[in-house]
Tab-separated table of N, CA and C in Angstrom:
chain	number	residue	atom	x	y	z
A	1	LYS	N	-17.830	-32.719	-33.330
A	1	LYS	CA	-17.473	-32.773	-31.915
A	1	LYS	C	-18.743	-32.648	-31.082
A	2	PRO	N	-18.997	-33.541	-30.123
A	2	PRO	CA	-20.239	-33.515	-29.360
A	2	PRO	C	-20.498	-32.203	-28.634
A	3	SER	N	-19.456	-31.531	-28.129
A	3	SER	CA	-19.678	-30.334	-27.334
A	3	SER	C	-20.253	-29.184	-28.143
A	4	GLN	N	-20.191	-29.243	-29.485
A	4	GLN	CA	-20.752	-28.181	-30.305
A	4	GLN	C	-22.272	-28.121	-30.176
A	5	THR	N	-22.901	-29.178	-29.704
A	5	THR	CA	-24.345	-29.196	-29.564
A	5	THR	C	-24.794	-28.837	-28.153
A	6	ILE	N	-23.864	-28.552	-27.259
A	6	ILE	CA	-24.208	-28.217	-25.874
A	6	ILE	C	-24.408	-26.712	-25.785
A	7	ASP	N	-25.609	-26.307	-25.384
A	7	ASP	CA	-25.942	-24.891	-25.237
A	7	ASP	C	-26.478	-24.638	-23.849
A	8	GLY	N	-26.643	-23.382	-23.530
A	8	GLY	CA	-27.278	-23.001	-22.282
A	8	GLY	C	-26.298	-22.726	-21.155
A	9	ALA	N	-26.854	-22.626	-19.960
A	9	ALA	CA	-26.093	-22.227	-18.775
A	9	ALA	C	-24.964	-23.187	-18.434
A	10	VAL	N	-25.074	-24.439	-18.824
A	10	VAL	CA	-24.024	-25.415	-18.521
A	10	VAL	C	-22.673	-24.938	-19.054
A	11	ARG	N	-22.684	-24.141	-20.105
A	11	ARG	CA	-21.436	-23.641	-20.693
A	11	ARG	C	-20.729	-22.641	-19.777
A	12	LEU	N	-21.411	-22.112	-18.778
A	12	LEU	CA	-20.806	-21.153	-17.843
A	12	LEU	C	-20.115	-21.835	-16.663
A	13	LEU	N	-20.374	-23.101	-16.464
A	13	LEU	CA	-19.828	-23.797	-15.295
A	13	LEU	C	-18.321	-23.683	-15.147
A	14	PRO	N	-17.528	-23.804	-16.203
A	14	PRO	CA	-16.074	-23.712	-16.024
A	14	PRO	C	-15.614	-22.371	-15.459
A	15	PHE	N	-16.420	-21.342	-15.626
A	15	PHE	CA	-16.043	-20.018	-15.155
A	15	PHE	C	-16.544	-19.757	-13.734
A	16	LEU	N	-17.455	-20.582	-13.276
A	16	LEU	CA	-17.982	-20.449	-11.922
A	16	LEU	C	-17.303	-21.395	-10.944
A	17	PHE	N	-16.995	-22.597	-11.401
A	17	PHE	CA	-16.436	-23.637	-10.545
A	17	PHE	C	-15.208	-24.210	-11.240
A	18	GLU	N	-14.050	-23.726	-10.851
A	18	GLU	CA	-12.848	-24.041	-11.600
A	18	GLU	C	-12.088	-25.272	-11.143
A	19	SER	N	-12.231	-25.701	-9.892
A	19	SER	CA	-11.291	-26.726	-9.446
A	19	SER	C	-11.920	-28.070	-9.115
A	20	ILE	N	-12.831	-28.129	-8.189
A	20	ILE	CA	-13.366	-29.408	-7.735
A	20	ILE	C	-14.769	-29.604	-8.293
A	21	VAL	N	-14.969	-30.673	-9.031
A	21	VAL	CA	-16.292	-31.009	-9.550
A	21	VAL	C	-16.511	-32.502	-9.314
A	22	ILE	N	-17.645	-32.805	-8.696
A	22	ILE	CA	-18.034	-34.194	-8.467
A	22	ILE	C	-19.384	-34.386	-9.133
A	23	THR	N	-19.526	-35.462	-9.881
A	23	THR	CA	-20.805	-35.733	-10.542
A	23	THR	C	-21.116	-37.221	-10.460
A	24	THR	N	-22.390	-37.525	-10.550
A	24	THR	CA	-22.811	-38.921	-10.654
A	24	THR	C	-23.156	-39.267	-12.099
A	25	ASN	N	-23.057	-38.300	-12.994
A	25	ASN	CA	-23.348	-38.555	-14.407
A	25	ASN	C	-22.297	-39.467	-15.016
A	26	PHE	N	-22.740	-40.301	-15.920
A	26	PHE	CA	-21.844	-41.200	-16.646
A	26	PHE	C	-21.367	-40.597	-17.962
A	27	ASP	N	-22.004	-39.525	-18.424
A	27	ASP	CA	-21.668	-38.956	-19.729
A	27	ASP	C	-20.419	-38.075	-19.649
A	28	CYS	N	-20.068	-37.465	-20.755
A	28	CYS	CA	-18.847	-36.646	-20.832
A	28	CYS	C	-19.156	-35.171	-21.069
A	29	ILE	N	-20.364	-34.746	-20.752
A	29	ILE	CA	-20.750	-33.357	-20.998
A	29	ILE	C	-19.848	-32.390	-20.235
A	30	LEU	N	-19.587	-32.661	-18.970
A	30	LEU	CA	-18.746	-31.747	-18.203
A	30	LEU	C	-17.338	-31.656	-18.779
A	31	GLU	N	-16.780	-32.778	-19.187
A	31	GLU	CA	-15.451	-32.761	-19.786
A	31	GLU	C	-15.443	-31.876	-21.030
A	32	ASP	N	-16.455	-32.026	-21.878
A	32	ASP	CA	-16.530	-31.246	-23.116
A	32	ASP	C	-16.693	-29.752	-22.827
A	33	VAL	N	-17.580	-29.412	-21.897
A	33	VAL	CA	-17.845	-28.009	-21.590
A	33	VAL	C	-16.608	-27.349	-20.966
A	34	TYR	N	-15.941	-28.044	-20.066
A	34	TYR	CA	-14.748	-27.475	-19.444
A	34	TYR	C	-13.622	-27.330	-20.461
A	35	THR	N	-13.467	-28.267	-21.354
A	35	THR	CA	-12.443	-28.159	-22.395
A	35	THR	C	-12.761	-26.983	-23.316
A	36	ASP	N	-14.019	-26.866	-23.742
A	36	ASP	CA	-14.418	-25.746	-24.597
A	36	ASP	C	-14.203	-24.402	-23.907
A	37	GLY	N	-14.327	-24.374	-22.568
A	37	GLY	CA	-14.126	-23.141	-21.804
A	37	GLY	C	-12.663	-22.863	-21.492
A	38	GLY	N	-11.771	-23.690	-22.027
A	38	GLY	CA	-10.344	-23.490	-21.800
A	38	GLY	C	-9.880	-23.909	-20.420
A	39	LYS	N	-10.673	-24.736	-19.746
A	39	LYS	CA	-10.346	-25.164	-18.387
A	39	LYS	C	-10.413	-26.687	-18.295
A	40	THR	N	-9.709	-27.333	-19.178
A	40	THR	CA	-9.709	-28.791	-19.238
A	40	THR	C	-9.328	-29.383	-17.891
A	41	PHE	N	-10.035	-30.419	-17.491
A	41	PHE	CA	-9.690	-31.110	-16.249
A	41	PHE	C	-8.325	-31.766	-16.417
A	42	GLN	N	-7.467	-31.551	-15.435
A	42	GLN	CA	-6.148	-32.183	-15.457
A	42	GLN	C	-6.236	-33.619	-14.984
A	43	GLU	N	-7.234	-33.894	-14.177
A	43	GLU	CA	-7.445	-35.242	-13.655
A	43	GLU	C	-8.924	-35.578	-13.742
A	44	ILE	N	-9.236	-36.747	-14.272
A	44	ILE	CA	-10.596	-37.277	-14.278
A	44	ILE	C	-10.511	-38.639	-13.617
A	45	LEU	N	-11.161	-38.751	-12.469
A	45	LEU	CA	-11.110	-39.983	-11.691
A	45	LEU	C	-12.497	-40.599	-11.627
A	46	HIS	N	-12.529	-41.914	-11.629
A	46	HIS	CA	-13.786	-42.647	-11.617
A	46	HIS	C	-13.951	-43.401	-10.317
A	47	GLY	N	-15.114	-43.221	-9.700
A	47	GLY	CA	-15.576	-43.994	-8.561
A	47	GLY	C	-14.542	-44.479	-7.575
A	48	THR	N	-14.077	-45.680	-7.769
A	48	THR	CA	-13.206	-46.319	-6.796
A	48	THR	C	-11.831	-45.662	-6.703
A	49	ALA	N	-11.523	-44.713	-7.585
A	49	ALA	CA	-10.260	-43.967	-7.504
A	49	ALA	C	-10.405	-42.726	-6.638
A	50	VAL	N	-11.462	-42.667	-5.832
A	50	VAL	CA	-11.731	-41.507	-5.001
A	50	VAL	C	-10.544	-41.178	-4.088
A	51	GLY	N	-9.771	-42.155	-3.682
A	51	GLY	CA	-8.599	-41.908	-2.846
A	51	GLY	C	-7.568	-41.043	-3.533
A	52	ASP	N	-7.473	-41.151	-4.846
A	52	ASP	CA	-6.537	-40.325	-5.604
A	52	ASP	C	-7.031	-38.890	-5.759
A	53	PHE	N	-8.336	-38.691	-5.646
A	53	PHE	CA	-8.932	-37.371	-5.836
A	53	PHE	C	-8.356	-36.373	-4.843
A	54	ARG	N	-8.327	-36.737	-3.582
A	54	ARG	CA	-7.831	-35.838	-2.543
A	54	ARG	C	-6.360	-35.511	-2.788
A	55	LYS	N	-5.563	-36.499	-3.110
A	55	LYS	CA	-4.141	-36.295	-3.365
A	55	LYS	C	-3.937	-35.368	-4.563
A	56	LYS	N	-4.638	-35.619	-5.650
A	56	LYS	CA	-4.496	-34.802	-6.852
A	56	LYS	C	-4.938	-33.374	-6.588
A	57	ASN	N	-6.027	-33.222	-5.829
A	57	ASN	CA	-6.538	-31.893	-5.547
A	57	ASN	C	-5.586	-31.115	-4.641
A	58	VAL	N	-4.980	-31.776	-3.679
A	58	VAL	CA	-4.005	-31.126	-2.811
A	58	VAL	C	-2.838	-30.606	-3.646
A	59	LEU	N	-2.497	-31.325	-4.692
A	59	LEU	CA	-1.405	-30.905	-5.567
A	59	LEU	C	-1.827	-29.777	-6.512
A	60	GLY	N	-3.082	-29.368	-6.431
A	60	GLY	CA	-3.553	-28.235	-7.218
A	60	GLY	C	-4.119	-28.581	-8.578
A	61	SER	N	-4.350	-29.834	-8.845
A	61	SER	CA	-4.916	-30.222	-10.137
A	61	SER	C	-6.401	-29.877	-10.195
A	62	ARG	N	-6.852	-29.465	-11.372
A	62	ARG	CA	-8.288	-29.267	-11.604
A	62	ARG	C	-8.853	-30.661	-11.822
A	63	CYS	N	-9.730	-31.094	-10.903
A	63	CYS	CA	-10.186	-32.489	-10.903
A	63	CYS	C	-11.682	-32.623	-11.129
A	64	LEU	N	-12.029	-33.666	-11.833
A	64	LEU	CA	-13.411	-34.112	-11.964
A	64	LEU	C	-13.474	-35.513	-11.375
A	65	LEU	N	-14.330	-35.690	-10.402
A	65	LEU	CA	-14.570	-37.014	-9.834
A	65	LEU	C	-15.937	-37.466	-10.318
A	66	LYS	N	-15.924	-38.486	-11.150
A	66	LYS	CA	-17.170	-39.079	-11.639
A	66	LYS	C	-17.478	-40.210	-10.669
A	67	LEU	N	-18.243	-39.871	-9.655
A	67	LEU	CA	-18.441	-40.732	-8.501
A	67	LEU	C	-18.875	-42.143	-8.866
A	68	HIS	N	-19.647	-42.291	-9.916
A	68	HIS	CA	-20.123	-43.619	-10.291
A	68	HIS	C	-19.408	-44.189	-11.511
A	69	GLY	N	-18.465	-43.445	-12.072
A	69	GLY	CA	-17.702	-43.947	-13.200
A	69	GLY	C	-18.056	-43.257	-14.498
A	70	ASN	N	-17.674	-43.880	-15.595
A	70	ASN	CA	-17.879	-43.333	-16.928
A	70	ASN	C	-18.684	-44.332	-17.768
A	71	TYR	N	-19.463	-43.828	-18.707
A	71	TYR	CA	-20.355	-44.680	-19.505
A	71	TYR	C	-19.619	-45.766	-20.282
A	72	ASN	N	-18.367	-45.524	-20.648
A	72	ASN	CA	-17.679	-46.472	-21.523
A	72	ASN	C	-16.626	-47.322	-20.811
A	73	ALA	N	-16.688	-47.384	-19.480
A	73	ALA	CA	-15.677	-48.160	-18.750
A	73	ALA	C	-16.301	-48.831	-17.525
A	74	THR	N	-15.925	-50.068	-17.285
A	74	THR	CA	-16.387	-50.737	-16.069
A	74	THR	C	-15.382	-50.565	-14.937
A	75	HIS	N	-14.117	-50.264	-15.281
A	75	HIS	CA	-13.095	-50.068	-14.258
A	75	HIS	C	-13.425	-48.831	-13.421
A	76	GLY	N	-13.440	-48.980	-12.112
A	76	GLY	CA	-13.720	-47.863	-11.220
A	76	GLY	C	-15.195	-47.545	-11.057
A	77	ARG	N	-16.038	-48.310	-11.688
A	77	ARG	CA	-17.474	-48.046	-11.694
A	77	ARG	C	-18.106	-48.359	-10.342
A	78	VAL	N	-19.111	-47.562	-9.973
A	78	VAL	CA	-19.961	-47.826	-8.815
A	78	VAL	C	-21.389	-47.716	-9.329
A	79	LEU	N	-21.923	-48.852	-9.783
A	79	LEU	CA	-23.236	-48.867	-10.420
A	79	LEU	C	-24.076	-50.038	-9.937
A	80	LEU	N	-23.514	-51.222	-9.959
A	80	LEU	CA	-24.246	-52.417	-9.561
A	80	LEU	C	-24.315	-52.521	-8.038
A	81	LYS	N	-25.281	-53.294	-7.530
A	81	LYS	CA	-25.472	-53.411	-6.084
A	81	LYS	C	-24.189	-53.828	-5.373
A	82	ASN	N	-23.483	-54.816	-5.897
A	82	ASN	CA	-22.260	-55.262	-5.230
A	82	ASN	C	-21.180	-54.172	-5.246
A	83	GLU	N	-21.167	-53.328	-6.291
A	83	GLU	CA	-20.203	-52.226	-6.352
A	83	GLU	C	-20.551	-51.154	-5.317
A	84	TYR	N	-21.839	-50.850	-5.183
A	84	TYR	CA	-22.275	-49.916	-4.137
A	84	TYR	C	-21.955	-50.476	-2.755
A	85	ASP	N	-22.280	-51.748	-2.539
A	85	ASP	CA	-22.018	-52.369	-1.240
A	85	ASP	C	-20.541	-52.271	-0.880
A	86	GLY	N	-19.672	-52.542	-1.838
A	86	GLY	CA	-18.237	-52.481	-1.585
A	86	GLY	C	-17.735	-51.072	-1.328
A	87	PHE	N	-18.262	-50.113	-2.061
A	87	PHE	CA	-17.800	-48.729	-1.951
A	87	PHE	C	-18.259	-48.067	-0.654
A	88	TYR	N	-19.485	-48.347	-0.218
A	88	TYR	CA	-20.073	-47.649	0.924
A	88	TYR	C	-20.045	-48.442	2.231
A	89	LYS	N	-19.448	-49.626	2.245
A	89	LYS	CA	-19.436	-50.394	3.491
A	89	LYS	C	-18.586	-49.674	4.538
A	90	PRO	N	-18.938	-49.832	5.814
A	90	PRO	CA	-18.185	-49.155	6.884
A	90	PRO	C	-16.693	-49.448	6.801
A	91	LYS	N	-15.920	-48.417	7.019
A	91	LYS	CA	-14.452	-48.460	7.041
A	91	LYS	C	-13.822	-48.739	5.672
A	92	CYS	N	-14.621	-48.767	4.619
A	92	CYS	CA	-14.084	-48.943	3.262
A	92	CYS	C	-13.352	-47.659	2.869
A	93	SER	N	-12.258	-47.800	2.150
A	93	SER	CA	-11.459	-46.625	1.787
A	93	SER	C	-12.252	-45.645	0.927
A	94	GLY	N	-13.102	-46.131	0.019
A	94	GLY	CA	-13.908	-45.237	-0.806
A	94	GLY	C	-14.822	-44.384	0.036
A	95	ARG	N	-15.510	-45.007	0.951
A	95	ARG	CA	-16.434	-44.307	1.849
A	95	ARG	C	-15.694	-43.292	2.708
A	96	GLU	N	-14.558	-43.694	3.264
A	96	GLU	CA	-13.777	-42.816	4.140
A	96	GLU	C	-13.206	-41.628	3.363
A	97	GLU	N	-12.728	-41.874	2.163
A	97	GLU	CA	-12.184	-40.792	1.341
A	97	GLU	C	-13.277	-39.805	0.950
A	98	LEU	N	-14.446	-40.316	0.597
A	98	LEU	CA	-15.548	-39.438	0.241
A	98	LEU	C	-15.956	-38.581	1.441
A	99	ALA	N	-15.980	-39.158	2.631
A	99	ALA	CA	-16.286	-38.391	3.843
A	99	ALA	C	-15.256	-37.281	4.049
A	100	LEU	N	-13.989	-37.573	3.808
A	100	LEU	CA	-12.943	-36.547	3.939
A	100	LEU	C	-13.128	-35.425	2.924
A	101	ILE	N	-13.533	-35.771	1.726
A	101	ILE	CA	-13.789	-34.753	0.701
A	101	ILE	C	-14.929	-33.847	1.154
A	102	PHE	N	-15.986	-34.426	1.708
A	102	PHE	CA	-17.112	-33.622	2.195
A	102	PHE	C	-16.663	-32.654	3.290
A	103	ARG	N	-15.734	-33.081	4.136
A	103	ARG	CA	-15.249	-32.251	5.244
A	103	ARG	C	-14.231	-31.198	4.806
A	104	ARG	N	-13.571	-31.424	3.692
A	104	ARG	CA	-12.421	-30.611	3.303
A	104	ARG	C	-12.773	-29.202	2.845
A	105	GLY	N	-13.716	-29.072	1.953
A	105	GLY	CA	-14.034	-27.755	1.421
A	105	GLY	C	-15.399	-27.736	0.784
A	106	GLY	N	-15.949	-26.541	0.635
A	106	GLY	CA	-17.256	-26.408	0.024
A	106	GLY	C	-17.244	-26.860	-1.418
A	107	MET	N	-18.300	-27.511	-1.831
A	107	MET	CA	-18.431	-28.029	-3.191
A	107	MET	C	-19.766	-27.625	-3.778
A	108	VAL	N	-19.849	-27.743	-5.083
A	108	VAL	CA	-21.125	-27.624	-5.759
A	108	VAL	C	-21.391	-28.978	-6.402
A	109	PHE	N	-22.608	-29.444	-6.257
A	109	PHE	CA	-23.011	-30.713	-6.855
A	109	PHE	C	-23.670	-30.424	-8.195
A	110	LEU	N	-23.169	-31.058	-9.245
A	110	LEU	CA	-23.693	-30.889	-10.599
A	110	LEU	C	-24.176	-32.231	-11.111
A	111	GLY	N	-25.322	-32.255	-11.715
A	111	GLY	CA	-25.811	-33.483	-12.325
A	111	GLY	C	-26.267	-34.521	-11.319
A	112	CYS	N	-26.578	-34.093	-10.119
A	112	CYS	CA	-27.020	-35.022	-9.069
A	112	CYS	C	-28.448	-34.658	-8.673
A	113	SER	N	-29.291	-35.654	-8.495
A	113	SER	CA	-30.648	-35.365	-8.033
A	113	SER	C	-30.672	-35.113	-6.531
A	114	LEU	N	-29.721	-35.688	-5.803
A	114	LEU	CA	-29.577	-35.504	-4.357
A	114	LEU	C	-30.810	-35.953	-3.579
A	115	TRP	N	-31.342	-37.094	-3.956
A	115	TRP	CA	-32.398	-37.718	-3.176
A	115	TRP	C	-31.752	-38.720	-2.242
A	116	GLN	N	-32.539	-39.332	-1.399
A	116	GLN	CA	-32.002	-40.264	-0.413
A	116	GLN	C	-31.338	-41.450	-1.104
A	117	ASP	N	-30.053	-41.563	-0.925
A	117	ASP	CA	-29.291	-42.709	-1.412
A	117	ASP	C	-28.084	-42.860	-0.484
A	118	ARG	N	-27.172	-43.722	-0.824
A	118	ARG	CA	-26.034	-43.968	0.067
A	118	ARG	C	-25.125	-42.752	0.190
A	119	THR	N	-24.956	-42.011	-0.884
A	119	THR	CA	-24.124	-40.813	-0.826
A	119	THR	C	-24.745	-39.786	0.112
A	120	MET	N	-26.044	-39.594	0.001
A	120	MET	CA	-26.726	-38.634	0.870
A	120	MET	C	-26.734	-39.107	2.324
A	121	ALA	N	-26.844	-40.419	2.542
A	121	ALA	CA	-26.779	-40.953	3.906
A	121	ALA	C	-25.404	-40.691	4.505
A	122	LEU	N	-24.356	-40.881	3.718
A	122	LEU	CA	-23.004	-40.607	4.201
A	122	LEU	C	-22.825	-39.120	4.477
A	123	LEU	N	-23.321	-38.277	3.614
A	123	LEU	CA	-23.209	-36.838	3.823
A	123	LEU	C	-23.936	-36.403	5.090
A	124	LYS	N	-25.078	-37.008	5.373
A	124	LYS	CA	-25.809	-36.708	6.625
A	124	LYS	C	-24.994	-37.141	7.829
A	125	GLU	N	-24.386	-38.319	7.770
A	125	GLU	CA	-23.518	-38.783	8.863
A	125	GLU	C	-22.392	-37.793	9.123
A	126	VAL	N	-21.754	-37.350	8.057
A	126	VAL	CA	-20.644	-36.407	8.192
A	126	VAL	C	-21.136	-35.085	8.767
A	127	ALA	N	-22.249	-34.568	8.257
A	127	ALA	CA	-22.795	-33.297	8.748
A	127	ALA	C	-23.187	-33.398	10.213
A	128	ASP	N	-23.767	-34.521	10.625
A	128	ASP	CA	-24.152	-34.706	12.030
A	128	ASP	C	-22.931	-34.767	12.943
A	129	ALA	N	-21.855	-35.381	12.455
A	129	ALA	CA	-20.662	-35.569	13.283
A	129	ALA	C	-19.733	-34.355	13.265
A	130	ASP	N	-19.808	-33.537	12.232
A	130	ASP	CA	-18.870	-32.422	12.082
A	130	ASP	C	-19.654	-31.135	11.838
A	131	LYS	N	-19.943	-30.421	12.912
A	131	LYS	CA	-20.728	-29.182	12.798
A	131	LYS	C	-19.953	-28.067	12.097
A	132	ASN	N	-18.663	-28.262	11.882
A	132	ASN	CA	-17.848	-27.276	11.172
A	132	ASN	C	-17.627	-27.646	9.706
A	133	MET	N	-18.344	-28.659	9.240
A	133	MET	CA	-18.218	-29.045	7.835
A	133	MET	C	-18.586	-27.838	6.965
A	134	PRO	N	-17.828	-27.594	5.907
A	134	PRO	CA	-18.152	-26.435	5.058
A	134	PRO	C	-19.487	-26.608	4.340
A	135	ARG	N	-20.033	-25.494	3.921
A	135	ARG	CA	-21.264	-25.520	3.141
A	135	ARG	C	-20.993	-26.084	1.758
A	136	HIS	N	-21.969	-26.830	1.277
A	136	HIS	CA	-21.943	-27.327	-0.085
A	136	HIS	C	-23.155	-26.733	-0.800
A	137	TYR	N	-23.098	-26.705	-2.120
A	137	TYR	CA	-24.166	-26.119	-2.918
A	137	TYR	C	-24.585	-27.096	-4.011
A	138	ALA	N	-25.798	-26.916	-4.490
A	138	ALA	CA	-26.311	-27.761	-5.562
A	138	ALA	C	-27.212	-26.933	-6.465
A	139	LEU	N	-27.076	-27.145	-7.758
A	139	LEU	CA	-27.984	-26.545	-8.734
A	139	LEU	C	-29.131	-27.525	-8.934
A	140	LEU	N	-30.328	-27.098	-8.558
A	140	LEU	CA	-31.479	-27.994	-8.603
A	140	LEU	C	-32.711	-27.267	-9.131
A	141	GLN	N	-33.587	-28.042	-9.766
A	141	GLN	CA	-34.848	-27.482	-10.228
A	141	GLN	C	-35.758	-27.239	-9.031
A	142	ARG	N	-36.321	-26.033	-8.999
A	142	ARG	CA	-37.209	-25.645	-7.897
A	142	ARG	C	-38.463	-26.518	-7.910
A	143	PRO	N	-38.809	-27.103	-6.758
A	143	PRO	CA	-40.080	-27.841	-6.677
A	143	PRO	C	-41.254	-26.920	-6.994
A	144	LYS	N	-42.366	-27.514	-7.386
A	144	LYS	CA	-43.499	-26.735	-7.885
A	144	LYS	C	-44.298	-26.017	-6.809
A	145	THR	N	-44.239	-26.485	-5.560
A	145	THR	CA	-45.014	-25.829	-4.506
A	145	THR	C	-44.083	-25.337	-3.403
A	146	ALA	N	-44.542	-24.322	-2.680
A	146	ALA	CA	-43.754	-23.777	-1.566
A	146	ALA	C	-43.509	-24.852	-0.504
A	147	LYS	N	-44.508	-25.702	-0.262
A	147	LYS	CA	-44.351	-26.776	0.714
A	147	LYS	C	-43.229	-27.727	0.307
A	148	LYS	N	-43.178	-28.081	-0.980
A	148	LYS	CA	-42.125	-28.984	-1.474
A	148	LYS	C	-40.746	-28.309	-1.408
A	149	VAL	N	-40.698	-26.994	-1.660
A	149	VAL	CA	-39.432	-26.264	-1.548
A	149	VAL	C	-38.918	-26.357	-0.118
A	150	ILE	N	-39.794	-26.126	0.855
A	150	ILE	CA	-39.399	-26.174	2.269
A	150	ILE	C	-38.949	-27.576	2.654
A	151	GLU	N	-39.692	-28.592	2.244
A	151	GLU	CA	-39.313	-29.979	2.553
A	151	GLU	C	-37.952	-30.321	1.958
A	152	ARG	N	-37.761	-29.920	0.714
A	152	ARG	CA	-36.505	-30.224	0.015
A	152	ARG	C	-35.327	-29.484	0.653
A	153	GLU	N	-35.548	-28.199	0.989
A	153	GLU	CA	-34.489	-27.429	1.634
A	153	GLU	C	-34.132	-28.026	2.988
A	154	HIS	N	-35.115	-28.498	3.725
A	154	HIS	CA	-34.856	-29.126	5.022
A	154	HIS	C	-33.984	-30.378	4.837
A	155	PHE	N	-34.359	-31.232	3.910
A	155	PHE	CA	-33.591	-32.446	3.634
A	155	PHE	C	-32.149	-32.094	3.280
A	156	LEU	N	-31.974	-31.126	2.388
A	156	LEU	CA	-30.632	-30.769	1.918
A	156	LEU	C	-29.798	-30.081	2.991
A	157	THR	N	-30.383	-29.134	3.718
A	157	THR	CA	-29.594	-28.411	4.713
A	157	THR	C	-29.197	-29.301	5.883
A	158	GLU	N	-29.947	-30.370	6.137
A	158	GLU	CA	-29.491	-31.354	7.134
A	158	GLU	C	-28.172	-31.986	6.703
A	159	ARG	N	-27.885	-31.930	5.438
A	159	ARG	CA	-26.653	-32.487	4.873
A	159	ARG	C	-25.660	-31.378	4.515
A	160	ASN	N	-25.976	-30.166	4.966
A	160	ASN	CA	-25.165	-28.969	4.729
A	160	ASN	C	-25.036	-28.633	3.245
A	161	ILE	N	-26.091	-28.939	2.504
A	161	ILE	CA	-26.178	-28.581	1.089
A	161	ILE	C	-27.212	-27.473	0.956
A	162	PHE	N	-26.821	-26.402	0.301
A	162	PHE	CA	-27.699	-25.269	0.119
A	162	PHE	C	-28.034	-25.158	-1.367
A	163	PRO	N	-29.329	-25.311	-1.697
A	163	PRO	CA	-29.708	-25.347	-3.116
A	163	PRO	C	-29.659	-23.976	-3.777
A	164	ILE	N	-29.262	-23.976	-5.023
A	164	ILE	CA	-29.384	-22.829	-5.908
A	164	ILE	C	-30.465	-23.248	-6.895
A	165	TRP	N	-31.648	-22.691	-6.701
A	165	TRP	CA	-32.802	-23.129	-7.478
A	165	TRP	C	-32.816	-22.501	-8.861
A	166	TYR	N	-33.294	-23.264	-9.808
A	166	TYR	CA	-33.632	-22.721	-11.120
A	166	TYR	C	-35.034	-23.207	-11.439
A	167	ASP	N	-35.759	-22.424	-12.216
A	167	ASP	CA	-37.107	-22.792	-12.605
A	167	ASP	C	-37.068	-23.752	-13.770
A	168	GLY	N	-37.988	-24.705	-13.746
A	168	GLY	CA	-38.066	-25.706	-14.820
A	168	GLY	C	-38.676	-25.118	-16.072
A	169	ASP	N	-38.755	-25.940	-17.050
A	169	ASP	CA	-39.327	-25.574	-18.331
A	169	ASP	C	-40.841	-25.387	-18.144
A	170	PRO	N	-41.348	-24.176	-18.371
A	170	PRO	CA	-42.791	-23.949	-18.162
A	170	PRO	C	-43.667	-24.808	-19.061
A	171	SER	N	-43.140	-25.296	-20.160
A	171	SER	CA	-43.949	-26.123	-21.055
A	171	SER	C	-44.207	-27.518	-20.466
A	172	THR	N	-43.491	-27.878	-19.381
A	172	THR	CA	-43.693	-29.202	-18.774
A	172	THR	C	-44.626	-29.135	-17.584
A	173	ASP	N	-45.102	-27.952	-17.235
A	173	ASP	CA	-46.013	-27.816	-16.062
A	173	ASP	C	-47.386	-28.350	-16.382
């Protein structure tokens, strides 16, 4: 079973974040870790099924939204340029649903680099328009310099994301 090889802090995630998880990862690590932790996702939705995410979550289901899809399926995928264009175009249901999710409740971002992309641009739009948007959190590797930490925190907090820093592997410095 693949999850037998997963070690480290990732194994604690099911006990810290039980209900709403959104990732851009294509792999199944989160599914395996949550199942091993006895907190199997009741719903796993891929990309273009984002409209179902809000409905399922309102019903109390433990949901995983794989924003860009899954490695072994093209259905629901948001990976190619035309798929991104369709998902993020103005007034598109995917874009609108994702904006509603950002406004609904605080989230933690897992497996996301959170650099400037269409998702971050949408999150900035929502944060600028809704000063009451809840705080979101992200687990991110701490930048190497204090200046980079400040720059990164500024970028993220403009999007109402507050980083939870972890130190990188000292052997890679």
